[in-house]
Coordinates of C-alpha atoms and ligand atoms in Angstrom, one line a residue:
D1482 CA -0.2 0.1 0.0
P1483 CA 1.9 3.2 -1.2
Q1484 CA -0.5 5.3 1.6
A1485 CA 1.2 3.2 4.4
P1486 CA 3.5 5.4 6.7
E1487 CA 5.9 2.6 6.2
W1488 CA 5.9 2.3 2.5
W1489 CA 9.6 1.8 2.5
R1490 CA 9.7 -1.5 4.2
S1491 CA 8.6 -3.0 0.8
G1492 CA 9.5 -0.1 -1.3
V1493 CA 12.4 0.7 -3.6
V1494 CA 14.3 4.2 -3.8
Y1495 CA 15.8 4.9 -7.2
Q1496 CA 18.9 7.4 -6.7
V1497 CA 19.5 10.0 -9.3
W1498 CA 22.8 11.5 -9.8
P1499 CA 21.6 14.4 -11.7
R1500 CA 24.6 15.6 -13.5
S1501 CA 24.6 12.4 -15.5
F1502 CA 20.8 11.6 -15.5
A1503 CA 19.6 13.4 -18.3
D1504 CA 20.4 16.9 -20.0
S1505 CA 17.3 19.2 -21.0
D1506 CA 19.3 22.2 -22.3
G1507 CA 22.1 20.9 -24.3
D1508 CA 25.0 22.1 -22.1
G1509 CA 26.3 18.6 -21.5
V1510 CA 25.2 18.7 -18.0
G1511 CA 22.3 16.7 -16.5
D1512 CA 19.3 19.1 -14.8
L1513 CA 16.1 18.9 -13.3
G1514 CA 14.4 19.4 -16.7
G1515 CA 15.9 16.1 -17.5
V1516 CA 14.6 14.4 -14.3
I1517 CA 11.3 15.7 -14.8
S1518 CA 11.5 14.4 -18.7
K1519 CA 12.5 10.9 -17.3
L1520 CA 9.4 10.6 -14.7
D1521 CA 7.9 8.2 -17.4
H1522 CA 10.9 6.0 -16.8
L1523 CA 10.5 5.8 -13.1
E1524 CA 6.9 5.0 -13.2
R1525 CA 7.4 2.3 -15.5
L1526 CA 10.1 0.8 -13.1
G1527 CA 7.5 1.1 -10.7
V1528 CA 9.7 2.5 -7.7
D1529 CA 8.3 4.3 -4.7
A1530 CA 10.8 7.1 -4.3
V1531 CA 13.4 9.2 -5.9
W1532 CA 16.6 10.0 -3.6
L1533 CA 18.1 13.3 -5.5
S1534 CA 22.0 13.3 -5.0
P1535 CA 22.7 17.2 -4.1
V1536 CA 21.2 19.8 -6.8
H1537 CA 22.0 22.5 -4.2
A1538 CA 24.2 25.9 -5.2
S1539 CA 27.7 24.6 -5.2
P1540 CA 31.3 25.3 -6.8
M1541 CA 31.0 21.8 -7.8
V1542 CA 34.6 20.7 -6.4
D1543 CA 32.9 17.2 -5.2
N1544 CA 30.1 17.4 -7.6
G1545 CA 27.6 18.9 -5.5
Y1546 CA 28.7 17.6 -2.1
D1547 CA 30.1 20.7 -1.4
I1548 CA 27.3 22.8 -0.9
S1549 CA 27.3 26.9 -0.7
D1550 CA 23.7 27.3 -0.3
Y1551 CA 21.4 24.8 1.3
Q1552 CA 18.3 26.9 -0.1
D1553 CA 19.1 27.3 -3.5
V1554 CA 19.6 25.1 -6.5
A1555 CA 22.9 25.3 -8.7
P1556 CA 22.0 27.2 -12.1
E1557 CA 23.3 24.1 -14.2
F1558 CA 20.8 22.1 -12.6
G1559 CA 17.8 24.6 -12.8
T1560 CA 15.8 26.7 -10.4
L1561 CA 13.9 26.2 -7.2
A1562 CA 10.7 26.4 -9.2
Q1563 CA 11.7 23.6 -11.2
L1564 CA 12.3 21.6 -8.2
D1565 CA 8.8 22.5 -6.8
E1566 CA 7.6 21.2 -10.3
L1567 CA 9.6 17.9 -10.0
V1568 CA 8.4 17.3 -6.7
A1569 CA 4.7 18.1 -7.8
Q1570 CA 5.1 15.8 -10.9
A1571 CA 6.5 12.9 -9.0
H1572 CA 3.7 13.2 -6.4
A1573 CA 1.2 13.0 -9.1
R1574 CA 2.4 9.8 -10.1
G1575 CA 2.8 8.4 -6.4
I1576 CA 6.8 8.8 -6.5
R1577 CA 8.2 10.4 -3.5
V1578 CA 11.3 12.6 -3.4
V1579 CA 14.1 12.1 -1.0
M1580 CA 16.8 15.0 -0.9
D1581 CA 20.5 14.5 0.0
L1582 CA 21.5 16.4 3.4
V1583 CA 25.0 17.0 3.3
V1584 CA 25.9 18.9 6.7
N1585 CA 28.9 17.1 7.8
H1586 CA 30.6 20.2 6.1
T1587 CA 29.6 22.8 3.7
S1588 CA 31.5 24.2 0.7
D1589 CA 34.3 27.0 1.7
Q1590 CA 32.0 29.2 -0.4
H1591 CA 29.2 28.9 2.0
A1592 CA 28.5 32.4 3.9
W1593 CA 28.9 30.8 7.1
F1594 CA 32.6 29.6 6.1
R1595 CA 33.4 33.1 4.4
E1596 CA 32.2 34.8 7.8
S1597 CA 33.8 32.2 9.7
R1598 CA 37.5 32.5 8.3
S1599 CA 37.1 36.2 8.0
S1600 CA 38.1 37.0 11.8
V1601 CA 38.4 35.3 15.0
E1602 CA 35.9 37.2 16.3
S1603 CA 33.2 36.5 13.7
P1604 CA 30.0 35.1 15.5
Y1605 CA 30.5 32.0 12.8
R1606 CA 33.8 31.4 13.9
D1607 CA 32.8 28.3 15.9
F1608 CA 30.4 27.0 13.2
Y1609 CA 33.6 25.1 11.8
W1610 CA 36.6 23.2 13.7
W1611 CA 39.7 25.9 13.8
R1612 CA 42.7 24.8 15.8
P1613 CA 46.2 26.3 16.5
P1614 CA 49.4 24.8 15.2
R1615 CA 50.7 21.6 17.1
E1616 CA 52.7 22.8 20.0
G1617 CA 56.1 23.7 19.2
H1618 CA 55.5 23.8 15.3
V1619 CA 55.0 26.9 13.1
G1620 CA 51.6 27.0 11.2
G1621 CA 51.7 25.6 7.5
E1622 CA 54.8 23.7 7.8
P1623 CA 54.8 20.0 7.4
G1624 CA 54.1 18.4 10.8
A1625 CA 52.3 21.3 12.2
E1626 CA 48.9 19.8 11.9
P1627 CA 46.8 19.9 14.8
T1628 CA 46.2 15.9 14.4
N1629 CA 47.6 13.5 12.1
W1630 CA 44.4 12.9 10.2
E1631 CA 44.4 11.7 6.6
S1632 CA 41.5 13.1 4.6
F1633 CA 39.3 10.7 2.3
F1634 CA 40.6 12.6 -0.7
S1635 CA 44.2 12.3 0.2
G1636 CA 46.6 14.6 2.2
S1637 CA 46.0 16.2 5.6
T1638 CA 42.7 16.9 6.9
W1639 CA 43.7 20.3 8.2
Q1640 CA 43.9 23.4 5.8
W1641 CA 46.3 26.3 6.9
D1642 CA 44.5 29.5 6.7
E1643 CA 46.9 32.6 6.8
A1644 CA 44.3 35.3 7.2
T1645 CA 43.6 34.3 10.8
G1646 CA 46.8 32.1 11.3
A1647 CA 44.8 28.9 12.0
Y1648 CA 43.9 25.6 10.9
Y1649 CA 40.5 24.3 9.6
L1650 CA 39.3 20.7 9.6
H1651 CA 38.2 19.0 6.3
L1652 CA 37.8 15.3 6.3
F1653 CA 36.9 15.5 2.8
A1654 CA 38.6 18.2 0.4
P1655 CA 39.9 21.5 1.5
E1656 CA 36.9 23.1 -0.2
Q1657 CA 34.6 21.1 2.2
P1658 CA 35.3 22.7 5.8
D1659 CA 33.5 20.6 8.5
L1660 CA 30.7 22.0 10.8
S1661 CA 31.2 21.7 14.2
W1662 CA 28.1 20.0 15.7
E1663 CA 29.1 21.0 19.1
N1664 CA 27.9 24.4 18.7
P1665 CA 24.4 24.6 19.3
A1666 CA 24.1 27.5 16.6
V1667 CA 25.1 25.0 13.9
R1668 CA 22.5 22.6 14.9
Q1669 CA 19.8 25.0 14.9
A1670 CA 20.5 26.4 11.3
V1671 CA 20.4 23.0 10.1
H1672 CA 17.3 21.9 11.6
A1673 CA 15.7 25.0 10.5
M1674 CA 16.8 24.5 6.9
M1675 CA 15.6 21.0 7.1
R1676 CA 12.1 22.0 7.9
W1677 CA 12.4 24.7 5.2
W1678 CA 12.6 21.9 2.9
L1679 CA 10.1 19.6 4.5
D1680 CA 7.6 22.6 4.3
R1681 CA 8.4 22.6 0.7
G1682 CA 7.0 19.3 0.1
I1683 CA 10.2 17.1 0.2
D1684 CA 9.8 13.5 1.6
G1685 CA 12.5 12.9 3.5
F1686 CA 16.6 12.8 3.6
R1687 CA 19.4 10.6 2.6
M1688 CA 22.0 11.9 5.1
D1689 CA 25.6 12.2 3.8
V1690 CA 28.2 10.6 6.1
V1691 CA 25.9 11.7 8.9
N1692 CA 27.8 9.3 11.4
L1693 CA 31.1 11.7 11.1
I1694 CA 29.3 14.6 12.7
S1695 CA 30.4 14.1 16.3
K1696 CA 34.0 14.3 16.5
R1697 CA 35.5 12.5 19.6
V1698 CA 36.7 15.8 21.7
V1699 CA 39.3 15.1 24.4
P1700 CA 38.6 17.5 27.3
G1701 CA 41.6 20.2 26.9
T1702 CA 43.3 21.8 24.4
P1703 CA 43.5 21.3 21.3
G1704 CA 40.8 18.6 22.0
L1705 CA 41.1 16.0 19.1
A1706 CA 43.3 13.2 19.3
D1707 CA 45.9 11.6 16.6
A1708 CA 44.9 8.7 14.9
P1709 CA 46.8 5.5 15.7
V1710 CA 49.8 5.1 12.7
P1711 CA 49.7 1.7 11.0
P1712 CA 52.7 -0.2 11.9
G1713 CA 55.5 0.2 9.5
A1714 CA 54.3 3.4 8.0
P1715 CA 56.9 6.3 7.4
P1716 CA 57.3 8.5 10.2
G1717 CA 55.1 11.6 10.1
S1718 CA 52.7 10.2 7.7
Y1719 CA 49.0 10.6 8.0
A1720 CA 46.6 8.1 9.3
A1721 CA 43.0 7.6 8.5
P1722 CA 41.0 8.3 11.6
G1723 CA 38.8 6.0 13.1
D1724 CA 36.9 6.2 16.7
E1725 CA 38.1 9.9 16.5
T1726 CA 35.5 11.0 13.7
F1727 CA 33.2 7.8 13.0
N1728 CA 30.3 7.2 15.5
G1729 CA 31.6 9.7 17.9
P1730 CA 30.5 10.2 21.6
R1731 CA 27.4 12.4 20.8
I1732 CA 26.2 11.0 17.6
H1733 CA 23.0 9.2 18.9
E1734 CA 22.4 12.4 21.0
L1735 CA 22.6 14.6 18.0
L1736 CA 20.3 12.1 15.5
A1737 CA 17.7 11.9 18.4
E1738 CA 17.6 15.7 18.7
M1739 CA 17.5 16.4 15.1
H1740 CA 14.5 13.8 14.6
R1741 CA 12.8 15.7 17.7
E1742 CA 13.6 19.2 16.0
V1743 CA 12.6 18.5 12.6
F1744 CA 10.5 15.1 12.1
A1745 CA 8.5 14.8 15.1
G1746 CA 4.7 15.6 14.5
R1747 CA 5.1 15.5 10.8
D1748 CA 3.8 13.1 8.1
A1749 CA 4.6 9.6 9.4
G1750 CA 5.5 8.6 5.7
L1751 CA 8.7 10.8 5.6
V1752 CA 12.0 8.5 5.3
T1753 CA 15.4 9.2 6.9
V1754 CA 18.4 7.3 5.7
G1755 CA 22.0 7.9 7.1
E1756 CA 25.0 7.0 5.2
M1757 CA 27.2 5.5 7.8
P1758 CA 30.6 4.2 6.6
G1759 CA 32.8 2.4 9.3
T1760 CA 29.6 1.3 11.2
T1761 CA 28.9 -2.0 13.3
I1762 CA 26.0 -3.9 13.6
E1763 CA 26.1 -2.9 17.3
H1764 CA 25.8 0.9 16.2
G1765 CA 23.3 0.0 13.5
R1766 CA 20.7 -1.7 15.9
L1767 CA 20.9 1.7 18.0
Y1768 CA 20.6 4.1 14.7
T1769 CA 17.6 2.1 13.4
D1770 CA 15.8 1.1 16.5
P1771 CA 12.6 2.8 16.1
A1772 CA 12.0 3.5 19.8
R1773 CA 15.0 5.4 19.9
A1774 CA 13.7 7.8 17.0
E1775 CA 17.1 8.6 15.1
V1776 CA 16.9 7.5 11.6
D1777 CA 14.7 4.9 9.8
M1778 CA 17.7 3.1 8.2
I1779 CA 21.5 3.3 7.2
F1780 CA 23.7 2.8 4.6
T1781 CA 26.5 0.5 5.6
F1782 CA 29.9 -0.3 3.8
E1783 CA 31.0 -4.0 4.8
H1784 CA 29.9 -5.7 1.6
V1785 CA 31.5 -3.1 -0.7
D1786 CA 34.8 -3.3 1.3
L1787 CA 35.1 -7.1 0.8
D1788 CA 37.0 -6.6 -2.6
S1789 CA 39.6 -4.2 -0.7
G1790 CA 42.8 -5.0 1.3
P1791 CA 44.1 -3.7 4.4
G1792 CA 45.6 -0.7 2.2
G1793 CA 42.0 0.6 1.5
K1794 CA 40.0 0.6 -1.6
W1795 CA 42.6 0.8 -4.1
D1796 CA 44.2 -2.3 -2.6
L1797 CA 42.3 -4.6 -4.7
R1798 CA 41.2 -8.1 -3.6
P1799 CA 39.5 -10.9 -5.1
L1800 CA 35.8 -11.1 -3.8
E1801 CA 35.0 -14.3 -2.3
L1802 CA 31.0 -15.2 -2.6
P1803 CA 30.8 -17.1 0.6
R1804 CA 32.3 -13.6 2.7
L1805 CA 29.6 -11.4 0.6
K1806 CA 26.9 -13.9 1.7
A1807 CA 28.0 -14.0 5.2
T1808 CA 28.3 -10.4 5.4
L1809 CA 24.6 -9.8 4.4
D1810 CA 23.4 -12.6 6.3
R1811 CA 24.7 -11.0 9.3
W1812 CA 23.3 -7.7 8.7
Q1813 CA 20.2 -9.4 8.4
Q1814 CA 20.4 -11.3 11.8
G1815 CA 21.5 -8.5 13.6
L1816 CA 18.7 -6.2 12.5
A1817 CA 16.0 -8.9 12.6
D1818 CA 14.2 -7.9 15.9
V1819 CA 14.9 -4.1 15.9
G1820 CA 16.3 -1.8 13.3
W1821 CA 15.9 -2.0 9.4
N1822 CA 18.6 -2.8 6.6
S1823 CA 19.0 -0.7 3.5
L1824 CA 19.7 -2.9 0.4
Y1825 CA 22.3 -1.5 -2.3
W1826 CA 24.8 -2.9 -4.9
S1827 CA 25.6 0.8 -6.3
N1828 CA 25.5 4.4 -5.7
H1829 CA 27.7 7.2 -7.4
D1830 CA 30.3 6.5 -5.2
Q1831 CA 30.8 2.9 -6.2
P1832 CA 31.9 1.0 -9.4
R1833 CA 29.0 -0.6 -11.4
P1834 CA 28.0 -3.9 -10.0
V1835 CA 27.7 -6.1 -12.8
S1836 CA 31.4 -5.4 -13.7
R1837 CA 32.1 -5.8 -9.9
F1838 CA 30.2 -8.6 -8.6
G1839 CA 28.6 -10.2 -11.9
D1840 CA 30.3 -10.7 -15.5
D1841 CA 29.8 -7.9 -17.8
S1842 CA 31.0 -9.7 -20.9
P1843 CA 28.1 -9.6 -23.5
Q1844 CA 27.7 -13.4 -23.0
H1845 CA 26.6 -13.0 -19.5
R1846 CA 25.9 -9.1 -18.8
V1847 CA 22.1 -9.6 -18.5
R1848 CA 21.9 -12.5 -16.7
S1849 CA 24.3 -11.5 -14.2
A1850 CA 22.9 -8.0 -13.5
T1851 CA 19.4 -9.5 -13.1
A1852 CA 20.6 -12.5 -10.8
L1853 CA 22.5 -10.1 -8.6
A1854 CA 19.4 -7.8 -8.5
T1855 CA 17.0 -10.7 -7.4
V1856 CA 19.2 -11.8 -4.6
L1857 CA 19.7 -8.3 -3.0
Q1858 CA 16.1 -7.3 -3.4
L1859 CA 14.9 -10.4 -1.9
H1860 CA 16.9 -9.8 1.5
R1861 CA 15.1 -8.3 4.2
G1862 CA 15.3 -4.2 3.9
T1863 CA 14.5 -1.2 1.9
A1864 CA 16.0 -1.6 -1.7
Y1865 CA 18.0 1.1 -3.6
V1866 CA 18.6 1.1 -7.3
Y1867 CA 21.1 3.6 -8.6
Q1868 CA 20.7 5.1 -12.1
G1869 CA 21.6 2.8 -14.9
E1870 CA 22.0 -0.3 -12.6
E1871 CA 18.0 -1.0 -13.8
L1872 CA 19.7 -1.1 -17.4
G1873 CA 22.6 -3.2 -16.5
M1874 CA 25.1 -0.4 -17.4
T1875 CA 28.7 -1.4 -16.8
N1876 CA 32.0 0.2 -15.9
A1877 CA 33.8 2.3 -18.3
P1878 CA 36.7 1.9 -20.8
F1879 CA 38.8 4.7 -19.2
A1880 CA 42.3 4.8 -20.9
T1881 CA 44.5 7.1 -19.4
I1882 CA 44.2 9.2 -16.2
D1883 CA 42.9 12.6 -18.2
D1884 CA 39.5 10.3 -18.8
F1885 CA 38.9 10.6 -15.0
D1886 CA 37.3 13.4 -13.5
D1887 CA 36.8 12.5 -9.8
L1888 CA 38.9 14.6 -7.2
E1889 CA 39.4 11.2 -5.1
S1890 CA 40.7 9.3 -8.2
V1891 CA 42.8 12.2 -9.4
N1892 CA 44.2 13.0 -6.0
H1893 CA 45.1 9.7 -5.3
Y1894 CA 47.0 9.1 -8.7
R1895 CA 49.0 12.4 -8.5
E1896 CA 49.8 11.6 -4.7
R1897 CA 51.3 8.3 -5.5
V1898 CA 52.9 9.0 -8.7
A1899 CA 54.7 11.8 -6.7
R1900 CA 55.8 9.1 -4.4
G1901 CA 57.1 6.7 -7.0
D1902 CA 54.2 4.1 -7.5
D1903 CA 53.8 2.5 -10.8
P1904 CA 51.5 4.7 -12.8
E1905 CA 50.3 1.6 -14.8
Q1906 CA 49.3 -0.2 -11.6
L1907 CA 47.7 3.1 -10.0
L1908 CA 45.6 3.2 -13.4
A1909 CA 44.6 -0.2 -13.1
A1910 CA 42.9 0.1 -9.7
L1911 CA 41.2 3.2 -10.9
R1912 CA 39.7 1.4 -13.9
V1913 CA 38.2 -0.8 -11.2
K1914 CA 37.3 1.0 -8.4
S1915 CA 36.8 4.8 -9.4
R1916 CA 33.4 6.4 -8.5
D1917 CA 33.5 7.8 -12.3
N1918 CA 32.4 4.3 -13.4
A1919 CA 29.1 5.0 -12.0
R1920 CA 29.2 8.6 -13.3
T1921 CA 29.3 8.2 -17.0
P1922 CA 25.7 9.4 -18.7
V1923 CA 22.8 7.2 -18.3
Q1924 CA 22.2 5.4 -21.7
W1925 CA 18.9 6.2 -22.8
T1926 CA 19.3 5.5 -26.7
A1927 CA 21.6 3.9 -29.2
G1928 CA 21.8 7.2 -30.8
R1929 CA 24.4 10.3 -30.5
H1930 CA 25.7 10.3 -26.7
A1931 CA 23.0 7.7 -25.8
G1932 CA 20.3 10.3 -25.9
F1933 CA 21.6 11.9 -22.8
T1934 CA 22.4 15.5 -24.5
T1935 CA 22.2 17.3 -27.4
G1936 CA 25.3 18.9 -26.6
E1937 CA 28.6 17.4 -25.5
P1938 CA 28.6 15.4 -22.4
W1939 CA 30.8 16.6 -19.3
L1940 CA 31.9 13.1 -19.1
A1941 CA 32.1 10.7 -22.1
V1942 CA 29.2 8.3 -22.7
N1943 CA 30.4 4.6 -22.6
P1944 CA 30.5 3.3 -26.1
N1945 CA 28.4 0.3 -25.1
H1946 CA 25.3 2.6 -25.4
V1947 CA 24.7 1.0 -28.9
E1948 CA 23.9 -2.3 -27.0
V1949 CA 23.0 -1.2 -23.6
N1950 CA 20.0 1.4 -23.7
A1951 CA 16.8 2.0 -22.0
E1952 CA 14.9 2.2 -25.4
S1953 CA 16.0 -1.2 -26.5
Q1954 CA 14.9 -2.7 -23.3
Y1955 CA 11.4 -1.2 -22.5
D1956 CA 9.7 -3.9 -24.8
D1957 CA 12.2 -6.8 -24.4
P1958 CA 10.7 -9.1 -21.5
A1959 CA 14.4 -10.6 -21.4
S1960 CA 15.9 -7.2 -20.5
V1961 CA 17.5 -6.3 -17.3
F1962 CA 14.8 -3.4 -17.2
S1963 CA 11.9 -5.9 -17.6
H1964 CA 13.5 -7.9 -14.8
Y1965 CA 13.8 -5.2 -12.5
R1966 CA 10.1 -3.9 -12.8
R1967 CA 9.0 -7.8 -12.2
L1968 CA 11.0 -7.7 -9.2
I1969 CA 9.9 -4.4 -7.9
A1970 CA 6.3 -5.7 -8.5
L1971 CA 7.0 -8.6 -6.7
R1972 CA 8.3 -6.7 -3.4
H1973 CA 5.3 -4.9 -3.4
D1974 CA 2.9 -7.8 -3.9
E1975 CA 4.6 -10.5 -1.7
P1976 CA 4.4 -9.4 2.0
V1977 CA 6.9 -11.9 3.2
V1978 CA 9.5 -9.8 1.3
A1979 CA 9.1 -7.0 3.6
R1980 CA 8.4 -9.0 6.7
G1981 CA 9.7 -12.6 6.3
D1982 CA 12.4 -14.2 8.4
F1983 CA 15.9 -14.6 6.5
T1984 CA 17.5 -17.9 6.5
L1985 CA 20.8 -18.4 4.5
L1986 CA 21.2 -21.9 3.0
L1987 CA 24.4 -23.5 2.2
P1988 CA 26.6 -20.7 3.4
E1989 CA 30.2 -21.8 2.3
H1990 CA 28.9 -22.8 -1.3
E1991 CA 31.0 -20.8 -3.7
R1992 CA 28.7 -20.5 -6.5
L1993 CA 25.3 -20.8 -5.2
W1994 CA 23.4 -18.0 -3.4
A1995 CA 20.6 -19.7 -1.7
F1996 CA 17.9 -18.3 1.0
T1997 CA 14.4 -18.5 2.2
R1998 CA 12.4 -16.1 3.3
R1999 CA 9.1 -17.1 5.4
A2000 CA 6.1 -15.5 6.9
D2001 CA 2.5 -16.3 8.1
G2002 CA 3.0 -19.9 6.2
V2003 CA 4.4 -18.6 2.8
T2004 CA 8.3 -19.3 1.9
L2005 CA 10.1 -17.7 -0.7
T2006 CA 13.2 -19.8 -1.8
V2007 CA 15.8 -17.5 -3.7
L2008 CA 18.1 -19.6 -5.7
A2009 CA 21.0 -17.9 -7.9
H2010 CA 23.9 -19.6 -9.6
L2011 CA 26.5 -16.9 -9.5
S2012 CA 29.0 -18.1 -12.4
D2013 CA 29.2 -19.9 -15.7
G2014 CA 28.3 -23.4 -16.3
E2015 CA 25.5 -25.3 -14.7
L2016 CA 24.4 -26.1 -11.3
D2017 CA 21.9 -28.7 -9.6
P2018 CA 20.5 -27.1 -6.7
V2019 CA 19.3 -30.3 -5.3
A2020 CA 22.5 -32.3 -5.9
E2021 CA 24.4 -29.3 -4.1
G2022 CA 22.1 -29.5 -0.8
V2023 CA 18.9 -27.5 -1.5
V2024 CA 16.1 -29.3 0.2
A2025 CA 13.1 -29.3 -2.4
S2026 CA 9.7 -28.2 -1.1
P2027 CA 6.8 -29.8 -2.5
G2028 CA 4.4 -27.5 -4.5
A2029 CA 6.8 -24.7 -4.9
E2030 CA 6.1 -22.7 -8.1
V2031 CA 8.2 -20.5 -9.8
V2032 CA 7.4 -16.7 -9.4
L2033 CA 10.1 -15.0 -10.9
T2034 CA 13.4 -16.0 -12.9
N2035 CA 15.8 -14.6 -15.7
E2036 CA 15.8 -17.8 -17.4
G2037 CA 13.3 -16.9 -19.9
T2038 CA 10.7 -19.8 -20.2
A2039 CA 10.0 -20.9 -16.6
A2040 CA 12.2 -23.7 -15.5
S2041 CA 10.8 -26.2 -13.1
A2042 CA 11.5 -25.5 -9.6
Y2043 CA 14.4 -27.2 -8.9
A2044 CA 15.7 -27.9 -12.2
P2045 CA 19.5 -27.4 -12.8
L2046 CA 20.6 -23.6 -13.2
G2047 CA 22.1 -22.3 -16.4
P2048 CA 24.7 -19.6 -16.2
W2049 CA 24.0 -16.8 -13.7
A2050 CA 20.4 -18.0 -13.6
A2051 CA 18.3 -16.8 -10.8
R2052 CA 14.9 -18.1 -9.6
V2053 CA 12.3 -17.4 -7.1
L2054 CA 10.3 -20.1 -5.7
R2055 CA 6.9 -19.4 -3.7
S2056 CA 5.2 -22.2 -1.6
Q2057 CA 2.5 -22.4 1.4
D2058 CA 2.1 -24.6 4.3
Ligands
LIG543 O1 33.4 7.0 -2.0 C1 34.0 6.7 -0.9 C2 35.1 5.9 -1.1 O2 35.6 5.7 -2.4 C3 33.7 7.1 0.3 O3 34.8 6.9 1.2 C4 32.8 8.3 0.5 O4 33.7 9.2 0.4 C5 32.3 8.4 1.7 O5 31.2 6.9 1.6 C6 31.5 9.3 1.8 O6 30.6 9.7 0.8 C7 29.7 10.9 0.7 O7 30.4 12.2 1.0 C8 31.6 12.4 0.5 C9 31.1 12.5 -1.2 O8 32.2 12.8 -1.9 C10 30.3 11.2 -1.7 O9 30.2 11.5 -2.7 C11 29.1 10.9 -0.7 O10 28.5 9.8 -1.1 C12 31.6 14.0 0.6 O11 30.5 14.7 1.0

């Protein structure tokens, strides 16, 4: 029931990353007019809501995750009036609109930061984290940073500012200074801004790195502690902060306060999802326990970190299916009695799932994309689909460093080349993991620039749009799009998907992902063969349940319930006690 306050339990949220979604004015950059023009696509797919990545005013150092005015729209994306129109038109089709909320940091061009940096006397000074140089050091010299923290985007998290002779904190780019949530004036300003958006009619927020807003302040000055340096690291190197910044001491209090100040007493259909890297199940239960009223659900990262080694995301490791299954299973069990899961394979920060977890060769692309979707979306939780995923879009064929745009990729490459690392090896890792893989324009047609723009796209369109595009998929029952559509309908129609318990079968199996969902006498059995070749589920140990019928498959003609599974075949069986 789309009117139910907890529509998101059976629902599907579609993420739009506006720069690459659809361009309505020919400047090569996607925009709100483009999103409005594609609402038919979303309605046909059957999604319940759109999560719109930031469209706010921004210098676009981090593609909109650096906001300079929370209450305006970037001119390249359109106007506030168009955003209102998008919300109205989406609502008319029964689609909700969730906005991104980026309040761990602002842009350095935000009025608050310009004020803050102008003078130590400014009333906005304590909106941000200003600190003197480390004792005995001269500001701006190497080693003088207040802590040894390494930025997500390479280098120190501290930027020296001559004007007032102090450092400011930026966990991300220097153009993204961190707000100080210790300051009640910051909290009040953000809450007011959030209420302003809800009053405008939006349906909730996806909260960017919201578990970073409580820094661990150690009583005394400078108040923030060094992160432990990994053994063997060269002296003076930066270290990625952990407990110093993630899930800090006041985080639950801050989220509960936000809920009280912003959401309490409003429409019960509003939804909140906190993006929370570095979060354990234990914390996840606290964040999402309805009785605590913090957020409805969180994005966690364990399952997208499994193909990384101890060196971080660029330290590539092969993905092992049993570990992937076990990770999702642990979260299913951990949040079974309280809390709620978010289910995602991709977003604008992750490579394309069919290239990462599937097989993007022409032979297996469609089957592997649909098998992956089937297993994910039939776990218990709210399902997220990132633009192009429903078309089976793949990673892009980036050749040289000049083909990349994202600052995370480019900074990492430059820093490591300067240190003497092998450029070819660095490029090889970027091709696999760069965020740009998710950011090539959506492939609407087989035509020029995939129908994304009539101008020159800001980032090259993947040449495989000739085969992989929306237009050719709508009326093809065997397409990735058609499968997503059936899968989303199944989530809506079958209450066991939102309510049922979850039991992983054959956890150690390296090619078969099998599980059951059970509620009210109904059992769904999901079988997915995640490799080439053939696999007989019963011979592998799946116990057949009599009377099971196939309710969804990516095999074309429905096979019988327990027949051998072909390459990347997925099958959903339903039985009733
Ligand atoms: O993308 C990542 C790793 O490659 C993550 O570490 C990512 O930086 C982290 O998940 C936070 O992401 C969010 O905040 C960033 C922004 O760049 C991302 O696009 C956003 O999703 C800073 O606002």
